[in-house]
XYZ file of C-alpha atoms in Angstrom:
601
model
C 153.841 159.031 103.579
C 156.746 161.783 103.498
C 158.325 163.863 100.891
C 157.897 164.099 96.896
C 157.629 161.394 94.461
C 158.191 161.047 90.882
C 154.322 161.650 89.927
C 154.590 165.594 91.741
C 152.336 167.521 93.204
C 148.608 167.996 91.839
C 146.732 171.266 91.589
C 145.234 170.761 94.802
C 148.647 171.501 96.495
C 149.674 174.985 93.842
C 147.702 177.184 95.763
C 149.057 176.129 98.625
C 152.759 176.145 97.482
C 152.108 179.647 96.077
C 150.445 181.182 99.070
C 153.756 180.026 101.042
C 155.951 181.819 98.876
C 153.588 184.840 99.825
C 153.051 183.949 103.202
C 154.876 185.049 106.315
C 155.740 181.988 107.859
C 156.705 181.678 111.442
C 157.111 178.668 113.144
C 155.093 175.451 111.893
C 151.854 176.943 111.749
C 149.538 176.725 109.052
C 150.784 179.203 106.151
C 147.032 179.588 105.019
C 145.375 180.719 108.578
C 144.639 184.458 108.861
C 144.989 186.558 112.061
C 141.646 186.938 114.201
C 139.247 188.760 112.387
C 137.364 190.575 114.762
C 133.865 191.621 113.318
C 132.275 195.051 114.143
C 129.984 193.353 116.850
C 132.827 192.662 118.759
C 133.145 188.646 118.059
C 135.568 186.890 116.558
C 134.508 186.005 112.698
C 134.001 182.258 111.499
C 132.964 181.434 108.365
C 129.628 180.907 108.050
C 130.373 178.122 105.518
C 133.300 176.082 107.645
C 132.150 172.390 108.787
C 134.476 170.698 111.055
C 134.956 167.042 111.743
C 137.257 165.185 113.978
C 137.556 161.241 113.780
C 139.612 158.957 116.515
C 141.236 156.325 113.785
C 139.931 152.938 115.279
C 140.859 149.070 114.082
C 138.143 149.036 112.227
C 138.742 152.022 110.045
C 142.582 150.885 109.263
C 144.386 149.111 106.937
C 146.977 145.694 107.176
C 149.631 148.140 108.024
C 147.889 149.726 111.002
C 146.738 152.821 109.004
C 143.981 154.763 108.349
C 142.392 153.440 105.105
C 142.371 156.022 101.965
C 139.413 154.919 101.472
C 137.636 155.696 104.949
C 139.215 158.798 104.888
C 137.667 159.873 101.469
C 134.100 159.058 103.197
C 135.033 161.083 105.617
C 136.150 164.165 103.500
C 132.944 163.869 101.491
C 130.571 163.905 104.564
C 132.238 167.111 105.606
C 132.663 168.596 102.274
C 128.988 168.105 101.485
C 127.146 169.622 104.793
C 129.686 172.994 104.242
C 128.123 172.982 100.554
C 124.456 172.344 102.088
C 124.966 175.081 105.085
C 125.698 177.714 102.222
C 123.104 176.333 99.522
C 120.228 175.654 102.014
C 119.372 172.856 100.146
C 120.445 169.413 99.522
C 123.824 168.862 97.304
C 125.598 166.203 95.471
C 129.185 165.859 94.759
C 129.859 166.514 91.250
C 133.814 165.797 91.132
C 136.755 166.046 93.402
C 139.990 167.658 92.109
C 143.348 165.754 92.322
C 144.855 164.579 95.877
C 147.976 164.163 96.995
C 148.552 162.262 100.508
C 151.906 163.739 101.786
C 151.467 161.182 105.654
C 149.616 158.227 106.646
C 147.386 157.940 109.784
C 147.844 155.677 112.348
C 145.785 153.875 114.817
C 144.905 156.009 117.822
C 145.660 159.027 115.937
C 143.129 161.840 115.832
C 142.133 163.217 112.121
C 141.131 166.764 111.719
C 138.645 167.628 108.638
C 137.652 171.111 107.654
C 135.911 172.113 105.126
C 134.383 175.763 103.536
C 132.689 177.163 99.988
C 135.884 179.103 98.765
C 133.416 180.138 95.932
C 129.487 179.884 94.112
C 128.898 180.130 90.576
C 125.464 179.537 89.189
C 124.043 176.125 90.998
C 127.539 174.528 92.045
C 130.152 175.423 94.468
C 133.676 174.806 95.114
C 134.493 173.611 98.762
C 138.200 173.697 99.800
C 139.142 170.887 102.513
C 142.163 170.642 104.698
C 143.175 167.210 106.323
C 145.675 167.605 109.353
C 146.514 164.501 111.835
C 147.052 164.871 115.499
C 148.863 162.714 117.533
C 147.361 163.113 121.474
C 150.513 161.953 123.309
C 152.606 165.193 121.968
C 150.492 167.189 120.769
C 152.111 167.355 117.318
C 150.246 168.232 114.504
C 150.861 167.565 110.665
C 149.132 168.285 107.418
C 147.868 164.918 105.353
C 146.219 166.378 102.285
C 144.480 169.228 100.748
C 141.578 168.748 98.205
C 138.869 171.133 96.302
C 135.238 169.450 95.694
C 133.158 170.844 93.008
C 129.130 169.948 94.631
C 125.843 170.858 92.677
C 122.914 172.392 94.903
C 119.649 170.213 94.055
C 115.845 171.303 94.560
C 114.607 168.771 97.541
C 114.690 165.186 96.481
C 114.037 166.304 92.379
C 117.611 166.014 91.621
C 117.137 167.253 87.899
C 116.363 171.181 89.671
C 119.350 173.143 90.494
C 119.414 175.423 92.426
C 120.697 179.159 91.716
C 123.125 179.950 94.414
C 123.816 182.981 96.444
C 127.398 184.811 96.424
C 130.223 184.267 98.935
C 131.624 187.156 100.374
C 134.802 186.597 101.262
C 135.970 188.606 104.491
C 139.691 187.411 105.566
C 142.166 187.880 103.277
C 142.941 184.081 102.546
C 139.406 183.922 101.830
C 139.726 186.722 98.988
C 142.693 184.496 97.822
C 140.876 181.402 97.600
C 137.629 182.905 96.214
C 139.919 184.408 93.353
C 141.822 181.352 92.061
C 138.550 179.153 92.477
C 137.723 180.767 89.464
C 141.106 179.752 87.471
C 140.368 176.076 88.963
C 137.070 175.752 87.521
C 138.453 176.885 84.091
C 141.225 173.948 84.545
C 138.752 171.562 85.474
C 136.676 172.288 82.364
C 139.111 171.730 80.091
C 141.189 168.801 81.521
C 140.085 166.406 78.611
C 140.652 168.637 76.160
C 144.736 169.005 77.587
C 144.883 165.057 77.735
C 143.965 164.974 74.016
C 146.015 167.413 72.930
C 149.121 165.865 74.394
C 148.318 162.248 73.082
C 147.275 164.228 69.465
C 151.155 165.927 69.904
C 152.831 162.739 71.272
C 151.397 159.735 69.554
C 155.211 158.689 67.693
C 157.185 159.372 70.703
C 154.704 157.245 72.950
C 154.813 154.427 70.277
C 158.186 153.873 70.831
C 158.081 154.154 74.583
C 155.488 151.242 73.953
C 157.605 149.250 71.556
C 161.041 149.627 73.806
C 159.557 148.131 76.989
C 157.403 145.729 75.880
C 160.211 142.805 76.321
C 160.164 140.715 79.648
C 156.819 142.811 81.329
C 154.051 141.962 83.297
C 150.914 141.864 81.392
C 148.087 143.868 82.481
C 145.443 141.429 82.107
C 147.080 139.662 85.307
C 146.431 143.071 87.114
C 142.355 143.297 86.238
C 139.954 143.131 88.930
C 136.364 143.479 88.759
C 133.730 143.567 92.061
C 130.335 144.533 92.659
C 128.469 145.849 95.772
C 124.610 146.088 96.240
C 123.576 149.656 97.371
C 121.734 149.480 100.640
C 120.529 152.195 102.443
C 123.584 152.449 104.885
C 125.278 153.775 101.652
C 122.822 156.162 100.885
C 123.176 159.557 102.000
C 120.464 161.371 103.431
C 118.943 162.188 99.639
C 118.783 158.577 98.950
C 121.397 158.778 96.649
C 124.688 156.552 96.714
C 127.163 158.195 98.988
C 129.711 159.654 97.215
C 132.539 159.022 99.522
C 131.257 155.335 99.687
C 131.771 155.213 95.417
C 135.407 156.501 96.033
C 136.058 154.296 98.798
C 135.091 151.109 96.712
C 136.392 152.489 93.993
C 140.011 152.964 96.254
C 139.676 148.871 97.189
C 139.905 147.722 93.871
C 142.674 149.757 92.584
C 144.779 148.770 95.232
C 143.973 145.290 94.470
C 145.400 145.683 91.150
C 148.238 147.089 92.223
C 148.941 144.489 94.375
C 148.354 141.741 91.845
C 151.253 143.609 89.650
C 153.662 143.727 92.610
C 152.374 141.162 94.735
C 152.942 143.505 97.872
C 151.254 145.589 100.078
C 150.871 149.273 97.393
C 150.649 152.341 99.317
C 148.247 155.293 97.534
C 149.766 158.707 96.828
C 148.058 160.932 94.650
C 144.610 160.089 92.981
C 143.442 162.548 90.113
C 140.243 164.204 89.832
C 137.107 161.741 90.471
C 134.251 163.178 88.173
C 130.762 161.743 88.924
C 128.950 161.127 85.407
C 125.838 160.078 87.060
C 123.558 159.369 90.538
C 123.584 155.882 91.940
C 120.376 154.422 94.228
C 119.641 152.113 96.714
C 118.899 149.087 94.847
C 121.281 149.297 92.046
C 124.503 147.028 91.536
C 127.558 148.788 91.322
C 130.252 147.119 89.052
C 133.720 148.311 90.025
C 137.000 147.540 87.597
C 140.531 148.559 87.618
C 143.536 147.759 86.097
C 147.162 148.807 86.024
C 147.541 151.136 82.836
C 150.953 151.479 83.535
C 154.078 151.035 85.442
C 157.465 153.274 85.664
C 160.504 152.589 87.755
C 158.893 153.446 91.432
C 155.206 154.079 90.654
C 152.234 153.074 88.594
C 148.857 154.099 87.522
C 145.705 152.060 87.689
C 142.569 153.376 85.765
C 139.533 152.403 88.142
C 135.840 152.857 87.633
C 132.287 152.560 88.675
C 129.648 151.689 86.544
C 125.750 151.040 87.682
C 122.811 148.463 86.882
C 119.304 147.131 88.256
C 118.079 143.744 87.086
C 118.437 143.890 83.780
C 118.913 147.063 82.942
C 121.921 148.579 80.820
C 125.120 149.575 82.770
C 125.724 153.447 83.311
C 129.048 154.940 83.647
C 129.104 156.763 87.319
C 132.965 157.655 87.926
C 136.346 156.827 86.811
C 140.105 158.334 88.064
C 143.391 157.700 87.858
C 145.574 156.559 91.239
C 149.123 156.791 91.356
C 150.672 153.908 93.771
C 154.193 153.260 95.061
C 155.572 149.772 96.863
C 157.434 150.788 99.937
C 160.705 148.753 101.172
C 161.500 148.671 104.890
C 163.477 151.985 105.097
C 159.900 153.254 103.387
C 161.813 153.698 100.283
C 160.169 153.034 96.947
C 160.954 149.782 95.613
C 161.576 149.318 91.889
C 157.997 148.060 90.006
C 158.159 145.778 87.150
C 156.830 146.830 83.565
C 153.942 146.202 82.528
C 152.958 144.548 78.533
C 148.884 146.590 77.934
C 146.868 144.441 76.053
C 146.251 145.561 72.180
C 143.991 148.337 71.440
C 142.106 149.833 74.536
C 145.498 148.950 76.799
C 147.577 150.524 74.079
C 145.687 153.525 74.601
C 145.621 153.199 78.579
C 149.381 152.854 78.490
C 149.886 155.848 76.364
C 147.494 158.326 78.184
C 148.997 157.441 81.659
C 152.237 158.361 80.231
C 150.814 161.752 79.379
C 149.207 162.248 82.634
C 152.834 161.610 84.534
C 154.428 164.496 82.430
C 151.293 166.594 82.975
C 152.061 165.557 86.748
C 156.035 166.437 86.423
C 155.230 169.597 84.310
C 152.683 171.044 87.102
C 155.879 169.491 89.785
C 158.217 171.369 87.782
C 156.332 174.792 87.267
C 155.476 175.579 90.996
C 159.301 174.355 92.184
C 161.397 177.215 91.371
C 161.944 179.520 93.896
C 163.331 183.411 94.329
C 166.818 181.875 95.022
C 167.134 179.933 92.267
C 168.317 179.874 88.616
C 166.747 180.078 85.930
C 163.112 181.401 87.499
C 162.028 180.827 84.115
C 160.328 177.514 83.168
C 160.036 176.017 80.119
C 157.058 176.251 78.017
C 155.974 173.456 75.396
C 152.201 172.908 74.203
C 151.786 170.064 76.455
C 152.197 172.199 80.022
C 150.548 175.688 78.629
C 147.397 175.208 80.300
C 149.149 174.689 83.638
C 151.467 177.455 83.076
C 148.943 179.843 82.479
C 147.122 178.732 85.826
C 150.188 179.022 87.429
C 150.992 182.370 85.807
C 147.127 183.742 86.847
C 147.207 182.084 90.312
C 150.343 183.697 91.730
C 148.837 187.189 90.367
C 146.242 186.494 92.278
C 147.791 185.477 95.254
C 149.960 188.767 95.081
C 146.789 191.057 94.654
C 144.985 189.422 97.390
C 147.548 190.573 100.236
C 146.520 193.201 102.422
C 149.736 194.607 103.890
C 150.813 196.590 101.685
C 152.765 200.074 102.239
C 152.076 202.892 100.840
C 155.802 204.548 99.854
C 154.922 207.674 97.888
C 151.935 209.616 95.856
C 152.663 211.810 92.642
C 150.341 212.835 90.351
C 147.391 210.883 91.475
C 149.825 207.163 90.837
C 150.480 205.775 94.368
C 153.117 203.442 94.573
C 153.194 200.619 97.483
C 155.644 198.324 98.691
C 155.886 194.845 100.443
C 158.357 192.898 101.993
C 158.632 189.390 103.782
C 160.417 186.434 104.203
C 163.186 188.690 101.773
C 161.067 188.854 98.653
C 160.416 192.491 97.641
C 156.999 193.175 96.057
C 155.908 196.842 94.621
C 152.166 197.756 93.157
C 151.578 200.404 91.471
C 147.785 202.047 91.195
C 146.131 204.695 89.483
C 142.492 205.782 88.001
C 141.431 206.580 84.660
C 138.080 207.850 82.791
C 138.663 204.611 80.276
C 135.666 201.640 80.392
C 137.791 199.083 81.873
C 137.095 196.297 79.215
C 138.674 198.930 76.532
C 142.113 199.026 79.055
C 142.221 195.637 79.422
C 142.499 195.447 75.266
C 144.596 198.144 75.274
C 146.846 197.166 78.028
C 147.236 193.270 76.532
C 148.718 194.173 73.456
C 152.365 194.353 75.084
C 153.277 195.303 71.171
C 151.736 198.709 71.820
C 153.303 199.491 75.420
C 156.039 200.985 74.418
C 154.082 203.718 73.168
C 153.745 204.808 76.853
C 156.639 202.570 78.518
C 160.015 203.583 77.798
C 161.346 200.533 79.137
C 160.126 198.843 76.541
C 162.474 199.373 73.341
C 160.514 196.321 71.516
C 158.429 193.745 71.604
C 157.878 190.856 69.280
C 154.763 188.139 69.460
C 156.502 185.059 69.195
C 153.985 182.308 69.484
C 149.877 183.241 69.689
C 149.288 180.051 72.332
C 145.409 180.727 72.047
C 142.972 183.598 72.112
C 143.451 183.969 76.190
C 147.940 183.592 75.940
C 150.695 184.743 74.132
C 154.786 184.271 74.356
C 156.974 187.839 73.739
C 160.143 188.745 73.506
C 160.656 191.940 75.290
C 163.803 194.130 74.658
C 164.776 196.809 77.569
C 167.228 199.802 77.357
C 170.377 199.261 79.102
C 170.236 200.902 82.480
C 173.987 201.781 83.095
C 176.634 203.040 81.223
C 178.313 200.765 79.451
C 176.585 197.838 80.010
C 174.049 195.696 77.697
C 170.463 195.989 77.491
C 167.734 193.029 78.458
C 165.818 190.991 77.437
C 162.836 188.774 78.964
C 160.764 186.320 77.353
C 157.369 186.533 78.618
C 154.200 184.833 78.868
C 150.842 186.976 79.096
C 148.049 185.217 80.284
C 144.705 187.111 79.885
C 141.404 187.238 81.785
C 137.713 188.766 81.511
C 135.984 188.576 85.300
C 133.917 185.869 85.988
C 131.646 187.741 87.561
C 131.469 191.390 88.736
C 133.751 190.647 91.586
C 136.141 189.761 89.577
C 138.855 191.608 87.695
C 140.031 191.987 84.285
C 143.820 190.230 84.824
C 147.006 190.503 82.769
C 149.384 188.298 84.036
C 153.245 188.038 83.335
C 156.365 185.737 83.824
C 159.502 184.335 82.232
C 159.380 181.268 80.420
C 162.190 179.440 78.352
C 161.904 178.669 74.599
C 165.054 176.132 72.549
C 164.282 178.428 69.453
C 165.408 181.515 71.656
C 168.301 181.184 73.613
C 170.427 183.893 75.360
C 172.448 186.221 72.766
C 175.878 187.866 73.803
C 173.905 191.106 72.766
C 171.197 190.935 75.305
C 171.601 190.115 78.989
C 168.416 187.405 79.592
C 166.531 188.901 82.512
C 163.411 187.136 84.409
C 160.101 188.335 85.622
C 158.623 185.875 87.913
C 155.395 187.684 88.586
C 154.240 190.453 86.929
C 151.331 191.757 85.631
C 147.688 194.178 85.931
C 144.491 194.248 87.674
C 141.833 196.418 86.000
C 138.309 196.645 87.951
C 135.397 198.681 86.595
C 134.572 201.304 89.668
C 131.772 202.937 87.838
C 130.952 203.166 83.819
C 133.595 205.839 83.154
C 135.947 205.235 85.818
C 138.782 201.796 86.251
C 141.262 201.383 88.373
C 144.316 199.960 87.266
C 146.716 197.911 89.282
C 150.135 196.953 88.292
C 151.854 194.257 90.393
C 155.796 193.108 90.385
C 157.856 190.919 93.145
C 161.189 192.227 91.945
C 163.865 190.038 90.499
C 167.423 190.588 89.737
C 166.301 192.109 86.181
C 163.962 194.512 87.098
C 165.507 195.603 90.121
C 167.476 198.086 88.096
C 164.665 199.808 86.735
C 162.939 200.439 89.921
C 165.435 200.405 92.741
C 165.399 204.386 93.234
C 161.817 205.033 92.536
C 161.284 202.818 95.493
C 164.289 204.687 97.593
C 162.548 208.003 96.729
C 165.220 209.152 94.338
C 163.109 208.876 91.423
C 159.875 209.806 89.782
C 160.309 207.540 86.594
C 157.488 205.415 87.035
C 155.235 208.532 88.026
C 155.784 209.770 84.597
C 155.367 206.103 83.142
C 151.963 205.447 84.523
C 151.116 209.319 83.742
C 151.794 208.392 80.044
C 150.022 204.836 80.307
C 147.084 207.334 81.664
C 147.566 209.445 78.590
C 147.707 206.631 76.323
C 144.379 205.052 77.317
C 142.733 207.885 77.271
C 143.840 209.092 73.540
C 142.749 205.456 73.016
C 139.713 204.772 74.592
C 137.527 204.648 71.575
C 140.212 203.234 69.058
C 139.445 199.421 67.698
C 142.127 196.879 69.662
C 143.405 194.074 67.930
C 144.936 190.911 68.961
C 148.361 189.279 68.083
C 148.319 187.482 64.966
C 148.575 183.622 65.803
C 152.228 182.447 64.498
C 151.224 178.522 65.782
């Protein structure tokens, strides 16, 4: 499989898009590897965490087309995925969901697959394991990236899966590590509310997707035609070594019948590009039946979705719901172009509401495509921002703070007044951070420093600032008005999202992060020239009880440039005196009552 596809990327592939826009490239190596870290003893570091697994693709494991089945390969990813989780746990694990994948090649026959897996991150008894496919081809030695995923596993108490287990910290040593173990924390707050964005959409969009319904109803396929059902018995070569249905072995039978429904819609061979995230509702045993159904939900001009789960029974007991996703397919020509698919006619009331919630999962898809695309070069940097992608945005928005923070070459260009101000430059992208220390309880600055209503009190670039839409308690949309900076000219203005948030834990952060969107209700005026922040925002960590650091991170754009082009050259000490007032102003503030925007939804 090669290049994108109508469905875009998944959140799986953002960090790894983001880190490459961070990332020093050279040559076709992998933009996520660190240099050798050499540890103290002498050696050369490994993480303590990483499994590897190698696999010679055989007959047996392929597909009609002479490639690796998806569905082998998920096995395989599992396995892996789960002894990294039980090498840092110590105890037994089960996998609890997989976020979404997106296959970018296939795998041939005689090909060599590459699986590695580590814990990016622990919270309380579950664990988030990042997992890199590659393929390697042994006549030339050519080497190519198939997919990345993140697993979510649960640590278990021996074989009484109802005790967790409370899991030690990872301490992340490289600086990749530091990135991942950062945004692994953003992840799990997407994963927890993914429902909750899929309602909201369908709550937002239920006329519009009516008549979407309505106007291609005429001359389709109907879905009932596409249904499949199957069940397996669950015998111990299934089981995994807790007696427990294998995971990967669910997916993979759960990957068989969806691509049986896709081929009953387009009576071809489909080929699998992106699945979304599997979540696994329950355990399966040895013993039980395991009922597998799919169906297409719905079809658009080169892809569709089928809806596939797994549910379980013994004798003649009551079925329980183990797993359920969402796979994207496409029907390849000869020139391995997508073919045109024909529409599909849901049946009434559940395939109504099928059709219309696979419709908001492909703009969810398109809006997390369209978010990550835009690049330094471009026009507008700016994306817009609509109810339906403000989740994503806001991961977006945290993640490539994150990302910035998390390098570890930065240059130190000057020191005034006990603010040090840092540079870094690659790959043509500027970057400047700017640090200092106050006597403030960090929670109070991070109040204090949210409030972008209140910064021009210490910021002079900052002429005014308006709350223009109160997203929720953690995000709000500004307009920000800036001072012009030569004579003559016109002053700026941005349009900004901040995205706030607490730590996790106490390795984590207070974060204030900042970036351009686009609004229809406010355009560019001839009064203002519209300027862009692209990332932008604070890092505030508690050092002791009285004392915070505070970081403030900016990759420079063509509008802010301006204001800190000689600062950076040495010719001038504005943004000494700036962060020397925002010291002032925190402390004349650090007992004062903060209050939030007013919501204007």
């Amino acid at each position: 499989m090669s290049g994108e596809h109508e469905t875009g990327d998944h959140l799986n592939r953002e960090l790894v898009q983001l880190s490459r826009v961070m990332s020093c490239e050279k040559g076709d190596g992998d933009p996520m590897e660190d240099p050798l870290f050499i540890l103290e003893s002498g050696e050369v570091y490994r993480n303590p965490t990483e499994v590897k697994m190698s696999q010679i693709v055989m007959p047996c494991h392929a597909n009609h087309c002479g490639e690796l089945s998806v569905g082998q390969l998920l096995k395989w990813m599992d396995s892996t995925a789960c002894l990294s989780a039980e090498r840092h746990a110590g105890s037994p694990c089960i996998t609890a969901s997989v976020d979404d994948i997106h296959f970018e090649h296939t795998i041939g026959v005689g090909q060599v697959v590459n699986i590695k897996a580590k814990v990016n991150r622990a919270f309380t008894s579950s664990m988030e394991v990042g997992i890199t496919v590659s393929c390697e081809d042994l006549f030339s030695s050519c080497q190519w990236n198939v997919c990345n995923a993140f697993a979510t596993f649960v640590a278990r108490r021996g074989t009484h899966l109802g005790l967790t287990v409370q899991l030690k910290q990872v301490i992340p040593r490289t600086q990749t590590e530091q990135m991942e173990y950062s945004i692994a924390a953003e992840r799990r707050r997407m994963r927890l509310t993914h429902a909750e964005i899929i309602t909201d959409l369908l709550s937002s969009n239920t006329a519009q997707l009516g008549i979407i319904l309505s106007t291609h109803s005429s001359g389709a396929v109907s879905a009932e035609r596409t249904r499949v059902e199957s069940v397996e018995l669950v015998l111990p070569p299934h089981a995994n070594h807790q007696v427990s249905t294998f995971g990967g072995q669910i997916m993979a039978w759960m990957e068989n019948v969806a691509t049986i429904a896709a081929s009953r819609l387009c009576n071809a061979h489909p080929t699998l590009r992106t699945i979304d995230m599997f979540h696994f509702r329950g355990p399966s045993h040895i013993g039980d039946r395991l009922v597998l159904k799919a169906i297409v939900n719905n079809a658009f001009k080169h892809s569709m979705e089928v809806g596939v789960c797994a549910e379980a029974y013994q004798g003649a007991g009551a079925l329980r719901h183990i797993n359920s996703a969402f796979m994207t397919f496409e029907v390849l020509d000869k020139d391995r172009k997508p073919r045109t698919l024909p529409r599909i006619r849901p049946e009434p009331v559940d395939g109504k509401r099928r059709y219309q919630e696979a419709v908001a999962r492909k703009k969810i898809r398109l809006d997390r495509k369209y978010i990550i695309s835009c690049k330094q070069t471009e026009v507008p940097l700016s994306v817009p921002w609509d109810i339906s992608n403000q989740m994503y945005l806001s991961y977006n928005n945290v993640s490539a703070l994150k990302i910035m923070a998390a390098r570890s070459n930065w240059m130190l260009s000057s020191e005034k007044n006990k603010v040090s101000l840092y540079t870094l430059e690659e790959n043509q992208i500027l970057c400047f951070k700017v640090e200092t220390h106050v006597t403030v309880p960090a929670e109070q600055a991070f109040h204090l420093l949210s409030d972008l209503r209140r910064r021009h009190e210490w910021d002079r670039h900052y002429q005014q600032c308006d709350v223009i839409i109160q997203a929720d308690e953690d995000d709000t949309i500004y307009r920000v008005a800036t001072p012009c900076v030569s004579k003559g000219g016109k002053g700026q203005d941005f349009i900004l999202l901040a995205s706030r948030r607490k730590p996790c834990d106490s390795r984590d952060p207070y974060l204030i992060a900042l970036r351009s969107v686009t609004l229809p209700t406010h355009p560019a005026t001839e009064d203002y020239t519209r300027g862009e922040v692209l990332c932008a925002g604070f890092s505030i960590w508690e050092e002791s009880n009285a004392v915070t650091k505070i970081s403030y991170y900016n990759r420079a754009t063509p509008g802010v440039l301006p204001y800190i082009s000689n600062d950076i050259a040495g010719l001038s000490s504005s943004f000494y005196s700036t962060f020397h007032s925002c010291n002032k102003y925190l402390e004349e503030n650090r007992d004062s009552q903060t209050v939030l925007p007013p919501s204007d939804r």
